[in-house]
Amino acid sequence: MVYICRMLYRLLILCCLFSIQTNAQQFTISGTVSDSTNNESIIGGVVYLKGTAKGVQTNVYGFYSLTLPAGTYDLTINYITYAPKTIHVVLNQNISMNIRLSPAASSRDMS
């Protein structure tokens, strides 16, 4: 009987070990988006992964935060009347990145 209990215990331990799934480690990239000329926060700016639908909008303080698996990403930051900016990011730790957007040249400025 003791032998059977030990075998069942060992079998239970093995089943538990094999059932544990390893999840990809997650990291966060966060910061603020602001105007490069006056340093004002950009409210409602879009920060997204280029070529995907995954992204977030900046809040009333210009703050954004994205949590992603470790990897290499092209992060695009966009807001109306500003030139979009794409930043290459290697995400292998939590990153704080403040981004400054420059106003886009309007057609009026070019005349």
PDB file of C-alpha atoms in Angstrom:
ATOM      1  CA  MET A   1       0.000   0.000   0.000  1.00  0.00           C
ATOM      2  CA  VAL A   2       2.811   2.418   0.865  1.00  0.00           C
ATOM      3  CA  TYR A   3       4.466   1.629  -2.468  1.00  0.00           C
ATOM      4  CA  ILE A   4       1.274   2.496  -4.378  1.00  0.00           C
ATOM      5  CA  CYS A   5       0.874   5.781  -2.462  1.00  0.00           C
ATOM      6  CA  ARG A   6       4.460   6.766  -3.266  1.00  0.00           C
ATOM      7  CA  MET A   7       3.985   5.966  -6.932  1.00  0.00           C
ATOM      8  CA  LEU A   8       0.743   7.941  -7.071  1.00  0.00           C
ATOM      9  CA  TYR A   9       2.455  10.876  -5.319  1.00  0.00           C
ATOM     10  CA  ARG A  10       5.329  10.816  -7.819  1.00  0.00           C
ATOM     11  CA  LEU A  11       2.887  10.595 -10.701  1.00  0.00           C
ATOM     12  CA  LEU A  12       0.953  13.576  -9.321  1.00  0.00           C
ATOM     13  CA  ILE A  13       4.165  15.625  -9.040  1.00  0.00           C
ATOM     14  CA  LEU A  14       5.135  14.756 -12.636  1.00  0.00           C
ATOM     15  CA  CYS A  15       1.688  15.709 -13.914  1.00  0.00           C
ATOM     16  CA  CYS A  16       1.896  19.052 -12.116  1.00  0.00           C
ATOM     17  CA  LEU A  17       5.327  19.771 -13.555  1.00  0.00           C
ATOM     18  CA  PHE A  18       4.245  19.021 -17.109  1.00  0.00           C
ATOM     19  CA  SER A  19       1.050  21.037 -16.797  1.00  0.00           C
ATOM     20  CA  ILE A  20       2.850  24.271 -15.860  1.00  0.00           C
ATOM     21  CA  GLN A  21       2.981  26.508 -18.885  1.00  0.00           C
ATOM     22  CA  THR A  22       5.735  29.013 -19.352  1.00  0.00           C
ATOM     23  CA  ASN A  23       4.368  32.390 -20.353  1.00  0.00           C
ATOM     24  CA  ALA A  24       6.391  34.879 -22.321  1.00  0.00           C
ATOM     25  CA  GLN A  25       7.761  37.523 -20.015  1.00  0.00           C
ATOM     26  CA  GLN A  26       5.828  40.788 -20.252  1.00  0.00           C
ATOM     27  CA  PHE A  27       7.358  44.255 -20.101  1.00  0.00           C
ATOM     28  CA  THR A  28       5.863  47.741 -20.122  1.00  0.00           C
ATOM     29  CA  ILE A  29       6.829  50.729 -22.208  1.00  0.00           C
ATOM     30  CA  SER A  30       5.339  53.966 -20.914  1.00  0.00           C
ATOM     31  CA  GLY A  31       5.884  57.700 -20.867  1.00  0.00           C
ATOM     32  CA  THR A  32       4.395  60.940 -22.092  1.00  0.00           C
ATOM     33  CA  VAL A  33       3.796  62.488 -25.502  1.00  0.00           C
ATOM     34  CA  SER A  34       4.259  66.249 -25.770  1.00  0.00           C
ATOM     35  CA  ASP A  35       4.610  69.081 -28.279  1.00  0.00           C
ATOM     36  CA  SER A  36       8.245  69.741 -29.206  1.00  0.00           C
ATOM     37  CA  THR A  37       7.741  73.508 -29.480  1.00  0.00           C
ATOM     38  CA  ASN A  38       5.971  74.297 -26.198  1.00  0.00           C
ATOM     39  CA  ASN A  39       6.251  71.021 -24.237  1.00  0.00           C
ATOM     40  CA  GLU A  40       2.455  70.833 -23.738  1.00  0.00           C
ATOM     41  CA  SER A  41       0.973  67.371 -23.251  1.00  0.00           C
ATOM     42  CA  ILE A  42      -0.711  65.876 -26.291  1.00  0.00           C
ATOM     43  CA  ILE A  43      -4.106  64.588 -25.180  1.00  0.00           C
ATOM     44  CA  GLY A  44      -5.590  61.780 -27.275  1.00  0.00           C
ATOM     45  CA  GLY A  45      -2.396  61.013 -29.186  1.00  0.00           C
ATOM     46  CA  VAL A  46      -2.176  57.476 -30.551  1.00  0.00           C
ATOM     47  CA  VAL A  47       0.722  55.176 -29.665  1.00  0.00           C
ATOM     48  CA  TYR A  48       0.571  51.853 -31.535  1.00  0.00           C
ATOM     49  CA  LEU A  49       2.642  48.997 -32.878  1.00  0.00           C
ATOM     50  CA  LYS A  50       3.304  49.606 -36.556  1.00  0.00           C
ATOM     51  CA  GLY A  51       1.467  47.133 -38.756  1.00  0.00           C
ATOM     52  CA  THR A  52      -0.954  46.032 -36.011  1.00  0.00           C
ATOM     53  CA  ALA A  53      -4.127  47.213 -34.350  1.00  0.00           C
ATOM     54  CA  LYS A  54      -2.548  47.098 -30.875  1.00  0.00           C
ATOM     55  CA  GLY A  55      -2.162  50.515 -29.329  1.00  0.00           C
ATOM     56  CA  VAL A  56      -3.362  53.067 -26.804  1.00  0.00           C
ATOM     57  CA  GLN A  57      -4.368  56.727 -26.612  1.00  0.00           C
ATOM     58  CA  THR A  58      -2.623  59.193 -24.379  1.00  0.00           C
ATOM     59  CA  ASN A  59      -4.623  60.432 -21.397  1.00  0.00           C
ATOM     60  CA  VAL A  60      -5.241  64.014 -20.212  1.00  0.00           C
ATOM     61  CA  TYR A  61      -1.617  64.226 -19.050  1.00  0.00           C
ATOM     62  CA  GLY A  62      -0.221  62.879 -22.331  1.00  0.00           C
ATOM     63  CA  PHE A  63       0.635  59.574 -20.603  1.00  0.00           C
ATOM     64  CA  TYR A  64       0.636  56.209 -22.407  1.00  0.00           C
ATOM     65  CA  SER A  65       1.446  52.657 -21.321  1.00  0.00           C
ATOM     66  CA  LEU A  66       1.715  49.439 -23.351  1.00  0.00           C
ATOM     67  CA  THR A  67       2.455  45.998 -21.886  1.00  0.00           C
ATOM     68  CA  LEU A  68       3.913  43.554 -24.398  1.00  0.00           C
ATOM     69  CA  PRO A  69       5.908  40.337 -24.546  1.00  0.00           C
ATOM     70  CA  ALA A  70       9.670  40.759 -24.796  1.00  0.00           C
ATOM     71  CA  GLY A  71      10.694  41.502 -28.380  1.00  0.00           C
ATOM     72  CA  THR A  72      11.539  44.096 -30.983  1.00  0.00           C
ATOM     73  CA  TYR A  73       8.864  46.571 -32.046  1.00  0.00           C
ATOM     74  CA  ASP A  74       8.325  49.649 -34.190  1.00  0.00           C
ATOM     75  CA  LEU A  75       6.256  52.045 -32.128  1.00  0.00           C
ATOM     76  CA  THR A  76       4.395  54.747 -34.063  1.00  0.00           C
ATOM     77  CA  ILE A  77       3.140  57.906 -32.378  1.00  0.00           C
ATOM     78  CA  ASN A  78       0.551  59.989 -34.197  1.00  0.00           C
ATOM     79  CA  TYR A  79      -1.745  62.954 -33.623  1.00  0.00           C
ATOM     80  CA  ILE A  80      -3.617  65.236 -36.002  1.00  0.00           C
ATOM     81  CA  THR A  81      -1.579  68.295 -37.141  1.00  0.00           C
ATOM     82  CA  TYR A  82       1.677  66.633 -35.972  1.00  0.00           C
ATOM     83  CA  ALA A  83       4.240  64.720 -37.988  1.00  0.00           C
ATOM     84  CA  PRO A  84       4.031  61.018 -37.051  1.00  0.00           C
ATOM     85  CA  LYS A  85       7.094  59.515 -35.418  1.00  0.00           C
ATOM     86  CA  THR A  86       8.211  55.868 -35.498  1.00  0.00           C
ATOM     87  CA  ILE A  87      10.655  54.576 -32.910  1.00  0.00           C
ATOM     88  CA  HIS A  88      12.413  51.196 -32.965  1.00  0.00           C
ATOM     89  CA  VAL A  89      12.226  49.607 -29.495  1.00  0.00           C
ATOM     90  CA  VAL A  90      13.918  46.510 -28.105  1.00  0.00           C
ATOM     91  CA  LEU A  91      11.739  45.516 -25.179  1.00  0.00           C
ATOM     92  CA  ASN A  92      13.667  43.305 -22.747  1.00  0.00           C
ATOM     93  CA  GLN A  93      12.953  45.358 -19.614  1.00  0.00           C
ATOM     94  CA  ASN A  94      10.442  47.991 -18.514  1.00  0.00           C
ATOM     95  CA  ILE A  95      11.109  51.224 -20.413  1.00  0.00           C
ATOM     96  CA  SER A  96      10.110  54.815 -19.717  1.00  0.00           C
ATOM     97  CA  MET A  97      10.184  56.881 -22.911  1.00  0.00           C
ATOM     98  CA  ASN A  98       8.968  60.451 -23.272  1.00  0.00           C
ATOM     99  CA  ILE A  99       8.236  61.404 -26.876  1.00  0.00           C
ATOM    100  CA  ARG A 100       8.051  64.859 -28.430  1.00  0.00           C
ATOM    101  CA  LEU A 101       6.098  65.380 -31.648  1.00  0.00           C
ATOM    102  CA  SER A 102       6.799  68.227 -34.055  1.00  0.00           C
ATOM    103  CA  PRO A 103       3.967  70.117 -35.735  1.00  0.00           C
ATOM    104  CA  ALA A 104       3.478  69.005 -39.337  1.00  0.00           C
ATOM    105  CA  ALA A 105       4.210  71.494 -42.108  1.00  0.00           C
ATOM    106  CA  SER A 106       0.873  72.693 -43.447  1.00  0.00           C
ATOM    107  CA  SER A 107       0.212  73.447 -47.101  1.00  0.00           C
ATOM    108  CA  ARG A 108      -0.129  77.110 -46.123  1.00  0.00           C
ATOM    109  CA  ASP A 109       3.425  77.164 -44.763  1.00  0.00           C
ATOM    110  CA  MET A 110       4.780  75.914 -48.096  1.00  0.00           C
ATOM    111  CA  SER A 111       3.279  78.710 -50.235  1.00  0.00           C
TER     112      SER A 111
END
